[in-house]
Coordinates of C-alpha atoms in Angstrom, one line a residue:
X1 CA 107.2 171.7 58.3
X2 CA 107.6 171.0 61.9
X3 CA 104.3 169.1 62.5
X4 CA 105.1 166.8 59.4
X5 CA 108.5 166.4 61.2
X6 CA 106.8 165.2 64.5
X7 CA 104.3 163.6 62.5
X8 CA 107.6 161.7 61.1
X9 CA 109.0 160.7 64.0
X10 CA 105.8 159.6 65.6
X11 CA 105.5 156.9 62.9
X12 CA 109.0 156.1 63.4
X13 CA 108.4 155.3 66.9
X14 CA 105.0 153.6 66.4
X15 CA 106.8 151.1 64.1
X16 CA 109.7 150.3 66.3
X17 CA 107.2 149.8 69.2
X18 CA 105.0 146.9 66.6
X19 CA 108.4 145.7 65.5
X20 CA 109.8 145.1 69.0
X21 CA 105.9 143.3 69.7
X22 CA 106.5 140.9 66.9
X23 CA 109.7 139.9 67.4
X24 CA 109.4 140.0 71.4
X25 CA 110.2 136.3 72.1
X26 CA 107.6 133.9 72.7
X27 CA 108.9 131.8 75.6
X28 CA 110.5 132.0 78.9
X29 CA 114.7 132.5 78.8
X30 CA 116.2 130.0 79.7
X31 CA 119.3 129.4 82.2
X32 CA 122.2 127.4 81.6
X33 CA 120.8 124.7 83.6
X34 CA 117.4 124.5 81.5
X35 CA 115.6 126.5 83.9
X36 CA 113.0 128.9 82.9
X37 CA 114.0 132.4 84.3
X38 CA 111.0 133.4 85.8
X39 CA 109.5 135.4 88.7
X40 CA 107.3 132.9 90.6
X41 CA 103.6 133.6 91.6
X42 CA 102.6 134.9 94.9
X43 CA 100.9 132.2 96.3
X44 CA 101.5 132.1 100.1
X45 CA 100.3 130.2 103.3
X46 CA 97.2 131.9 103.8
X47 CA 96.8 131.4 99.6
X48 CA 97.1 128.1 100.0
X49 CA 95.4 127.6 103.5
X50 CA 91.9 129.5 101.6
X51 CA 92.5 127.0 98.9
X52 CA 92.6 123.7 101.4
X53 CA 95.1 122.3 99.1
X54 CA 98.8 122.3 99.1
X55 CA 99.9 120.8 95.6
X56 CA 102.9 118.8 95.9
X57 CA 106.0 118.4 93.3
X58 CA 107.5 114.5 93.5
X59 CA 108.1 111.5 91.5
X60 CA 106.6 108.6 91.3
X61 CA 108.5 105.5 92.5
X62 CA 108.4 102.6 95.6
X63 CA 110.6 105.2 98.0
X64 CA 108.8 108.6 97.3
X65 CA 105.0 108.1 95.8
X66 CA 103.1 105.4 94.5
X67 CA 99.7 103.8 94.1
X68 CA 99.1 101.1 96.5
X69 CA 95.1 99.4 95.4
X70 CA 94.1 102.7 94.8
X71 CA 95.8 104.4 98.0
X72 CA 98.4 107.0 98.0
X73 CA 101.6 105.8 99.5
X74 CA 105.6 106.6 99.3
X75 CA 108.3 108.3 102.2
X76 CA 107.8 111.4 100.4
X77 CA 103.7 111.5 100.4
X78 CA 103.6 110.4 103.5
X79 CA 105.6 113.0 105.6
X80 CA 103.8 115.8 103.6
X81 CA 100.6 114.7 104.2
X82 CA 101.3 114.9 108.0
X83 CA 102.5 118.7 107.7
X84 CA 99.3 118.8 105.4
X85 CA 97.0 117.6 108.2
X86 CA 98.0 119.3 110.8
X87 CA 97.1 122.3 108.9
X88 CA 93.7 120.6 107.6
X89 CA 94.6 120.8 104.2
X90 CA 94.5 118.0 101.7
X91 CA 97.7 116.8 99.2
X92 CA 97.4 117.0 95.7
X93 CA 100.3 115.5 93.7
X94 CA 101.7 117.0 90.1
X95 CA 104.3 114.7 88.9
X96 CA 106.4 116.5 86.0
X97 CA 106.0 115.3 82.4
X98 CA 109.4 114.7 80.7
X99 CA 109.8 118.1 79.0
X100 CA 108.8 119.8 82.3
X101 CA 111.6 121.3 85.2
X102 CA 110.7 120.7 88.9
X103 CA 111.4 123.9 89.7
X104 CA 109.8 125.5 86.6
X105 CA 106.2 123.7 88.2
X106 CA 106.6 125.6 91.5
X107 CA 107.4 128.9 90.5
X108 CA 104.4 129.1 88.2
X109 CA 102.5 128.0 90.7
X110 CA 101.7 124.7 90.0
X111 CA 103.2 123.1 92.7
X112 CA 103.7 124.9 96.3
X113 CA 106.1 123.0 97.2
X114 CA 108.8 120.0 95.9
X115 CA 109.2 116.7 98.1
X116 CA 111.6 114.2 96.0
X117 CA 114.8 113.5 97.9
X118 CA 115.7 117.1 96.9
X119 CA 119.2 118.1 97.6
X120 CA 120.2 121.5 98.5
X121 CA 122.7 122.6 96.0
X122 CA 123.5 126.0 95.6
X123 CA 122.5 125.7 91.8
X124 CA 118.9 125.4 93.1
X125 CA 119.1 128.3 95.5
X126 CA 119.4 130.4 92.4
X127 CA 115.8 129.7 91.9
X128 CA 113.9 128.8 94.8
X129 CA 113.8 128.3 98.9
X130 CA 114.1 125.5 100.9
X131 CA 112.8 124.5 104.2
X132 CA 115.0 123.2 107.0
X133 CA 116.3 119.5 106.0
X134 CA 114.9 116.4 107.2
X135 CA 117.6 114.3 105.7
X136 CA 121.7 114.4 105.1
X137 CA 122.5 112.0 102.3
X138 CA 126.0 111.0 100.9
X139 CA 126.0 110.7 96.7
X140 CA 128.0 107.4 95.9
X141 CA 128.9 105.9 92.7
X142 CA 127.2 102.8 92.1
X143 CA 128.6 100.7 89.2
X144 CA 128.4 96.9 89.0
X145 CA 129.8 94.6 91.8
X146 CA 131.9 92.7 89.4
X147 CA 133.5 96.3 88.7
X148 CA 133.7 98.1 92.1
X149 CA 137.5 97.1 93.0
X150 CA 138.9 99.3 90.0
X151 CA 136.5 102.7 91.5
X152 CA 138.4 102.7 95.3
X153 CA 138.3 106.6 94.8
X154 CA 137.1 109.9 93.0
X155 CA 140.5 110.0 90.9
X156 CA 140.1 106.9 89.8
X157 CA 136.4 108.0 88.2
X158 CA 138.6 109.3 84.9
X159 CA 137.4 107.7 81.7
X160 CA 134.3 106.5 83.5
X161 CA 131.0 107.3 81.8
X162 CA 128.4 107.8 84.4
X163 CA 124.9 108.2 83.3
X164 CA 122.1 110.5 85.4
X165 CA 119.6 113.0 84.8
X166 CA 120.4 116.4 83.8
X167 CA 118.6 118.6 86.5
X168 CA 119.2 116.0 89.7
X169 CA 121.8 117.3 92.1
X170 CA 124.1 114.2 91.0
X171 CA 124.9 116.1 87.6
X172 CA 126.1 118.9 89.7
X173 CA 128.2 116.9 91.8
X174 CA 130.0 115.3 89.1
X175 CA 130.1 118.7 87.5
X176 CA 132.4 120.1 90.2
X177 CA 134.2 116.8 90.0
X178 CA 135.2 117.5 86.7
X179 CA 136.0 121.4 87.3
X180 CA 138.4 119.6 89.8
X181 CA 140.1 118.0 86.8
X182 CA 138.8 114.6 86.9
X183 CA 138.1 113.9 83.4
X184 CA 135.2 111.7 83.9
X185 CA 132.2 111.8 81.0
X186 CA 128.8 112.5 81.9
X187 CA 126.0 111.5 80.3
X188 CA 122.7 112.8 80.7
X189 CA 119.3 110.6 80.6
X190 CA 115.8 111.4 80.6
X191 CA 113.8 113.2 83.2
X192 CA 111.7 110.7 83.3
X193 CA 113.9 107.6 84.6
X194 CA 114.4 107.8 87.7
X195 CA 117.7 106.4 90.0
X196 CA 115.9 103.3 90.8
X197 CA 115.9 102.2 87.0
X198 CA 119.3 103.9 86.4
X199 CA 120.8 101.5 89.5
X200 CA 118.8 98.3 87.6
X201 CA 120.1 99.6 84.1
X202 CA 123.6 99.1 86.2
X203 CA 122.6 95.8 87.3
X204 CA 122.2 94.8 84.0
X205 CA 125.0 95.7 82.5
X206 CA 123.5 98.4 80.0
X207 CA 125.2 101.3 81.3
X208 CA 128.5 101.5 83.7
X209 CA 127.7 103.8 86.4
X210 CA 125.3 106.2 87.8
X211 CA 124.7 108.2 90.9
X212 CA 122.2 108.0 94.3
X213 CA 122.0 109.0 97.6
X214 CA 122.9 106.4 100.2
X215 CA 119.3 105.6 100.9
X216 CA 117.9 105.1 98.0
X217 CA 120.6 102.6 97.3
X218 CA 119.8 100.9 101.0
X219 CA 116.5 100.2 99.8
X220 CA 117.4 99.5 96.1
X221 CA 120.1 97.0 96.9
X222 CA 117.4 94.9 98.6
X223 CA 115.5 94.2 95.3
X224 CA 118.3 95.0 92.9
X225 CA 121.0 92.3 92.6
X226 CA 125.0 93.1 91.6
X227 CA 125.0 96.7 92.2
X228 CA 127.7 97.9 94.6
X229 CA 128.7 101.4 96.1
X230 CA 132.2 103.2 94.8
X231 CA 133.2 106.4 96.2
X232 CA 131.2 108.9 97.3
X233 CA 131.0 112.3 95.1
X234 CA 129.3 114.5 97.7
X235 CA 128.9 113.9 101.3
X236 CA 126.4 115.1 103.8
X237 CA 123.8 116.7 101.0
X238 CA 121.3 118.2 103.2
X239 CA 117.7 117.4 101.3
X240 CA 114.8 119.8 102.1
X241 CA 111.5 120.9 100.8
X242 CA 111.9 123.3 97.4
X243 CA 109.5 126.2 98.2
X244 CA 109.3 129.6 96.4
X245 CA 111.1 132.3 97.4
X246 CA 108.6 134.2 97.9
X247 CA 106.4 131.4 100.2
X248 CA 108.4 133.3 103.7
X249 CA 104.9 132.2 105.9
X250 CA 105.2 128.6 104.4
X251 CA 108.5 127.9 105.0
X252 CA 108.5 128.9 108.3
X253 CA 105.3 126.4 108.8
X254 CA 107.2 124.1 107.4
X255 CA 110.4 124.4 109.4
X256 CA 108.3 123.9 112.2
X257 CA 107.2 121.0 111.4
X258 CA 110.3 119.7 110.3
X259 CA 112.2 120.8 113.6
X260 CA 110.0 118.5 115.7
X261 CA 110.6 115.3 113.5
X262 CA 114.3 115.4 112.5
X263 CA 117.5 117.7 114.3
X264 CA 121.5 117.6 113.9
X265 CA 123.1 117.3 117.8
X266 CA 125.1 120.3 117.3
X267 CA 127.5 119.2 120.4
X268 CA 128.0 115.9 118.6
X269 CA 126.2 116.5 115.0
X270 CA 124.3 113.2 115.8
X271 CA 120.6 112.8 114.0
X272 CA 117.5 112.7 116.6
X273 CA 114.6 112.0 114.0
X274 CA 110.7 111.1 115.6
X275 CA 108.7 108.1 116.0
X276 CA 107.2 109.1 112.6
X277 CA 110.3 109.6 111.0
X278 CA 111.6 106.4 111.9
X279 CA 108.4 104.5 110.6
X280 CA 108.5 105.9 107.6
X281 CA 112.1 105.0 107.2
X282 CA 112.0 101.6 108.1
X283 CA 108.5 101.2 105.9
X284 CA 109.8 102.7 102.7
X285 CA 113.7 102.6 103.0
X286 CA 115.6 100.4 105.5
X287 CA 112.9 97.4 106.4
X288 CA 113.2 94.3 103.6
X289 CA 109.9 93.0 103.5
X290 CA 108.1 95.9 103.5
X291 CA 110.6 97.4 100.8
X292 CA 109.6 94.4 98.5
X293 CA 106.1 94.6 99.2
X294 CA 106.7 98.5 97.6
X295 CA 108.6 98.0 95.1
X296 CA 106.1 94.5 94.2
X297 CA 103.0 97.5 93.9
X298 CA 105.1 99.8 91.6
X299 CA 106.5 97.1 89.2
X300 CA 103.6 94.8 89.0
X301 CA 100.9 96.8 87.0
X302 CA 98.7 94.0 86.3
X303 CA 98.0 92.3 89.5
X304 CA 95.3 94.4 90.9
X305 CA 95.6 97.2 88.3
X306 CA 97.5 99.9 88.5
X307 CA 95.5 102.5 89.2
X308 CA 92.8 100.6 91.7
X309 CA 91.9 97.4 92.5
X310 CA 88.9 98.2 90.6
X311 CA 90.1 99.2 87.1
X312 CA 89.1 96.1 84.9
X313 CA 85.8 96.4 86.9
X314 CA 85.5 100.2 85.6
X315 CA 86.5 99.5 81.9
X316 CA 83.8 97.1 81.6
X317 CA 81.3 99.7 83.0
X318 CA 82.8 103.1 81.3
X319 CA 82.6 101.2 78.2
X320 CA 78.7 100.3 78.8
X321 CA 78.0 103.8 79.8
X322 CA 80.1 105.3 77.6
X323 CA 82.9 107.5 79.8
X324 CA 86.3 107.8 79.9
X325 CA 87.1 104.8 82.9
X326 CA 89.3 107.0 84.5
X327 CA 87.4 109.3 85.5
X328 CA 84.9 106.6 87.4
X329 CA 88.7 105.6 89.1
X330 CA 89.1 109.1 90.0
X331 CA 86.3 109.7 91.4
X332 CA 86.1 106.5 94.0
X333 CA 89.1 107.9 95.0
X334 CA 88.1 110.9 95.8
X335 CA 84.6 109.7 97.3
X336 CA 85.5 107.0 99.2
X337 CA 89.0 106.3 98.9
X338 CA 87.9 102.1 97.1
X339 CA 85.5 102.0 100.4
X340 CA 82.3 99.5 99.0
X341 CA 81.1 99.7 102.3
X342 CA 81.7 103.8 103.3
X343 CA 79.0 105.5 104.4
X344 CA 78.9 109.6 104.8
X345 CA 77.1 111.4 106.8
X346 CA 74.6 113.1 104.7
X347 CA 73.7 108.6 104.3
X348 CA 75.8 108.4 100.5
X349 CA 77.1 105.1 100.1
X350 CA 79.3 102.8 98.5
X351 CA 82.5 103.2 96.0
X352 CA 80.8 106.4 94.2
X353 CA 78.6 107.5 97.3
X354 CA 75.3 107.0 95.8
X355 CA 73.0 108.7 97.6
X356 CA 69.9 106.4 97.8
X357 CA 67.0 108.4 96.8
X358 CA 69.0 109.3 93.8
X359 CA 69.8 105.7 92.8
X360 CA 67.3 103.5 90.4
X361 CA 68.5 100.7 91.9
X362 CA 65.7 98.3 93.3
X363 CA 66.9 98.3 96.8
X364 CA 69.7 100.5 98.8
X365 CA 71.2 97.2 99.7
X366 CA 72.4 97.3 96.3
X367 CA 74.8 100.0 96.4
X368 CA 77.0 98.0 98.4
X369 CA 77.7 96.0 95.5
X370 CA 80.8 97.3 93.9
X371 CA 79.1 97.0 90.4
X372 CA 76.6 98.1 90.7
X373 CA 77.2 101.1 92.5
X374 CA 79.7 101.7 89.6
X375 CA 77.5 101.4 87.8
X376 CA 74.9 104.2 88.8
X377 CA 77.4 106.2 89.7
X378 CA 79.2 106.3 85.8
X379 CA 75.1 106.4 85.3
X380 CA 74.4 110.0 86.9
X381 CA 77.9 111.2 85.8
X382 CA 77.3 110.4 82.4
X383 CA 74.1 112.5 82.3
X384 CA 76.4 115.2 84.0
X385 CA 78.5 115.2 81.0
X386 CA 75.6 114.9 78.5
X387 CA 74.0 118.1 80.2
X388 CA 77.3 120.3 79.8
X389 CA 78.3 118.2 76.2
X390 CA 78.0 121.7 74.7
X391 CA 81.1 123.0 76.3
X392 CA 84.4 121.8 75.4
X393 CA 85.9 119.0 77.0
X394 CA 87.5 120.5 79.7
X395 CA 84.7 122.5 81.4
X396 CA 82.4 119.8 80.1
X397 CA 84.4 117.5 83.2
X398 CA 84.7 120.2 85.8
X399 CA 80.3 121.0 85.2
X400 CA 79.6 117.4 85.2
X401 CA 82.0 116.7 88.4
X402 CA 80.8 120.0 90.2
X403 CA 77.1 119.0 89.6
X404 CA 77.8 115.2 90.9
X405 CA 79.3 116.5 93.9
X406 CA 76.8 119.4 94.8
X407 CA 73.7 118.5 92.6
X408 CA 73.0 121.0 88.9
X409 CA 70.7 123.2 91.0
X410 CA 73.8 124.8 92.9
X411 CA 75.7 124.5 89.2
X412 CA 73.3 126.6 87.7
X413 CA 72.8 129.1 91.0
X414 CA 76.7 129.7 90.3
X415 CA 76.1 129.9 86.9
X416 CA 73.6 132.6 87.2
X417 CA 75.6 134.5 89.4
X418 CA 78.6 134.6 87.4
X419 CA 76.2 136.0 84.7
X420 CA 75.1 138.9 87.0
X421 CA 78.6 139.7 87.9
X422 CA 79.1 139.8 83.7
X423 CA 81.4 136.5 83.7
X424 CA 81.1 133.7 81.4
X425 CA 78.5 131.4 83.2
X426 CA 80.5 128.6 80.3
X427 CA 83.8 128.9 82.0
X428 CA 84.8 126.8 85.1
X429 CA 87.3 129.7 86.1
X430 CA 84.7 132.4 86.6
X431 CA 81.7 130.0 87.9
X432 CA 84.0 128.6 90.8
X433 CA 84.6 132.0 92.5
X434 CA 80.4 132.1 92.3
X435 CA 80.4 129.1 93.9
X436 CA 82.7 130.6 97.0
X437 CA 80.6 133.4 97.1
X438 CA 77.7 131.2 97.5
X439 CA 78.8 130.1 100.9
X440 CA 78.1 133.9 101.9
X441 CA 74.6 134.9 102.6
X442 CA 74.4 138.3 101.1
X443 CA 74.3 135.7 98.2
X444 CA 72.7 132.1 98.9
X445 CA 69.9 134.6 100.4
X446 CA 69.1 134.9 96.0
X447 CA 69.8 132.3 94.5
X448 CA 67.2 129.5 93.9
X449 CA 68.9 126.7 95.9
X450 CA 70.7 128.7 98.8
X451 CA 73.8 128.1 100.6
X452 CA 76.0 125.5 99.0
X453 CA 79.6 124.3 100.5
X454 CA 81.6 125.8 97.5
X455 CA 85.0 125.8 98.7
X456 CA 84.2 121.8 99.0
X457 CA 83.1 121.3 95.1
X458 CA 85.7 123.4 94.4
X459 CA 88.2 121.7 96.0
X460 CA 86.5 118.6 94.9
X461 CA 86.5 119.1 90.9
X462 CA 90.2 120.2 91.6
X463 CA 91.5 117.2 93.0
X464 CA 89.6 115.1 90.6
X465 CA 91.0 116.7 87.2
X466 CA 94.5 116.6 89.0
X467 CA 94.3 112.7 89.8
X468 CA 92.9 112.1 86.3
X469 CA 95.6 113.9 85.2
X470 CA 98.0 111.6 86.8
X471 CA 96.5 108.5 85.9
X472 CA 97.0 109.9 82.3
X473 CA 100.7 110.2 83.1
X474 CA 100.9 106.6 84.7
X475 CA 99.3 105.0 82.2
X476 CA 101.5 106.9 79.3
X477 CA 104.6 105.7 81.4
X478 CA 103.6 102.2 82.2
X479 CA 103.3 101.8 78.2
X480 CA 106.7 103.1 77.7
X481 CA 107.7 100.9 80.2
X482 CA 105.8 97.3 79.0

């Protein structure tokens, strides 16, 4: 009678345990302010400094990052990619989709850090660091000019509808505004419009008031016309870095950095910011015609193209060869940055650095010409792609792009490896770490081809599928936005 009793009760627990499996829940809590509550991953300096590439968190605009012909640009990008360099790692950019959290990206590790004019609130410090600040912004009210004379105040904000996204430091503001007994109405737009068009949706006339920092408006009120600035609704908003908690090595990398470019006077709390610092604020923020000439490559998407100055050029060849023309975009960027005329050392040349006695071409003179170096370049990718066509798509792109950048023979040495260490030789994620080991000689000394730079086509098929990724984004947006 007593076994069948344990017997009993060992069912009983064995069918709580499968209940409490199924009904477990199948997504991240959430906190009140949308945030997924979440541990983020250990990825540290010396994580990311392995790597050689520091992803970065931002938004894409004319004051924080853009494409200029093909060329990275934007305050934001720019002052990252000097901490980068000095550190000899290269940027990546992840720009968040509409349905996707800032923070959310960096604490699962798909970010390392967040550069977008981003406030310290103490709503964020729930949930992440943040480096010293390299800016103090005050958060004004911008409404139209016609209407600025009845805002002379916060008080007189009650009754005023002011429209701005949901997880920006603004909400917050106006949130505490409210707690103060202010009975203003906020409503909330989506991620994915930024101030710049909120302050034009102002111009307009389609909604009555939002919220930016001082310099944004600077530089906005130089292309945007009847917009004027009410009361401010939080002053001296220190703006910072977003790191993960966790990231103690990277922040204090960072803080150097930042120390030697931009300081308060504590006898006199007066800014002393660099020579760099001062360039890029004149280039993207305080300077006129340079402003313009931003705001000119973000808003007009048909002039040159949007992604490149090449992109009607690569339709008309991806469609010949039969390839997404992306990916030919992506990958001039990442060979030779829209160069015709770059030449590497190992004697590659051109847009997709052909090397000549791979090309069919007649003559190497030829692969200066930007088709036709397009040309064979979507040519050898393409038989990339056919080789791996038996994968699915997504490893079928990271094969292809690993063998264009270091040749099938040091594919298929990975791929061998990976099979001796009993990993799928079919999945990018296992044949990556065999290219690493590659680089060491206890094994290039076996494999067929011998030592490859693997930390380079690693990095390489990385950056690609991340800047393909972003065209997708940029693309999808500039739709919504036609």
């Amino acid at each position: 009678m007593a076994i069948a009793n344990v017997f009993k009760i060992v069912v009983c627990i064995v069918i709580l345990v499968m209940v409490g499996w199924f009904i477990r829940p199948t997504s991240t809590p959430e906190d009140d302010h949308g945030l997924s509550v979440m541990s983020p991953v250990e990825r540290d300096f010396d994580q990311i400094m392995e790597s050689g590439v520091i992803r970065l968190v931002t938004r894409y605009n004319s004051q924080t990052y853009f494409l200029q012909a093909g060329t990275e640009r934007g305050f934001e990008f720019d002052f990252f990619s000097a901490f980068a360099r000095e550190h000899g790692l290269r940027v990546e950019v992840v720009i968040p989709n509409e349905d996707e959290h800032p923070i959310d990206l960096l604490n699962r590790g798909d970010g390392d850090a967040i550069a977008a004019n981003f406030a310290v609130t103490e709503e964020r410090e729930q949930f992440i660091g943040f480096s010293h600040p390299y800016n103090l912004v005050t958060e004004i009210l911008i409404v139209h000019e016609n209407e600025v004379d009845l805002y002379p105040d916060v008080e007189s904000l009650a009754g005023l509808t002011i429209h701005v996204r949901r997880n920006s430091s603004y909400y917050t503001s106006l949130r505490r505004l409210q707690e103060s007994g202010i009975d203003l109405v906020i409503e909330t737009v989506s991620e994915t419009i930024d101030t710049e068009a909120l302050l034009g949706l102002v111009s307009t006339g389609e909604i009555l008031a939002t919220v930016a920092d001082d310099n944004l408006f600077t530089a906005a009120s130089i292309f945007i016309r009847n917009i004027a600035a009410g009361p401010s609704v939080a002053e001296t908003n220190p703006v910072a870095w977003g790191i993960r908690k966790n990231a103690v090595e990277l922040g204090l990398r960072m803080n150097d950095f930042i120390s030697t470019h931009f300081q308060v006077r504590e006898e006199d709390g007066e800014y002393r910011r660099s020579e760099l610092m001062n360039v890029l604020r004149s280039r993207y923020y305080e300077n006129p015609r340079a402003v313009l000439h931003n705001r000119w490559q973000v808003r007009n998407k048909t002039a040159r193209g949007l992604l490149s100055p090449y992109d009607d050029m690569a339709r008309r060849v991806a469609e010949s060869v039969g390839i997404d023309w992306k990916l030919i975009i992506a990958v001039i960027a990442q060979e030779s940055r829209f160069d015709p005329q770059a030449v590497s050392w190992m004697g590659a040349v051109g847009l997709m650095q052909i090397i000549p006695k791979y090309s069919e071409l007649d003559t190497d003179s030829l692969l200066f010409d930007e088709e036709a170096n397009m040309r064979e370049g979507a040519r050898i990718l393409k038989q990339h792609l056919v080789h791996f066509a038996y994968l699915d798509s997504v490893n079928q792109m990271r094969f292809a792009l690993a063998s264009y950048n270091a040749g099938i023979g040091h594919v298929a040495d990975a791929r061998q490896l990976a099979i001796d260490l009993n990993r799928n030789p079919n999945d990018w994620e296992g044949v990556q770490v065999s290219l690493l080991m590659l680089m060491n000689r206890e094994h290039y000394k076996h494999a067929k081809y011998g030592f490859v730079r693997g930390i380079e086509t690693v990095n390489y098929v990385n950056s690609i599928l991340n800047r393909y990724k972003t065209y997708d984004m940029l693309l999808a947006r500039a739709a919504i936005d036609a």
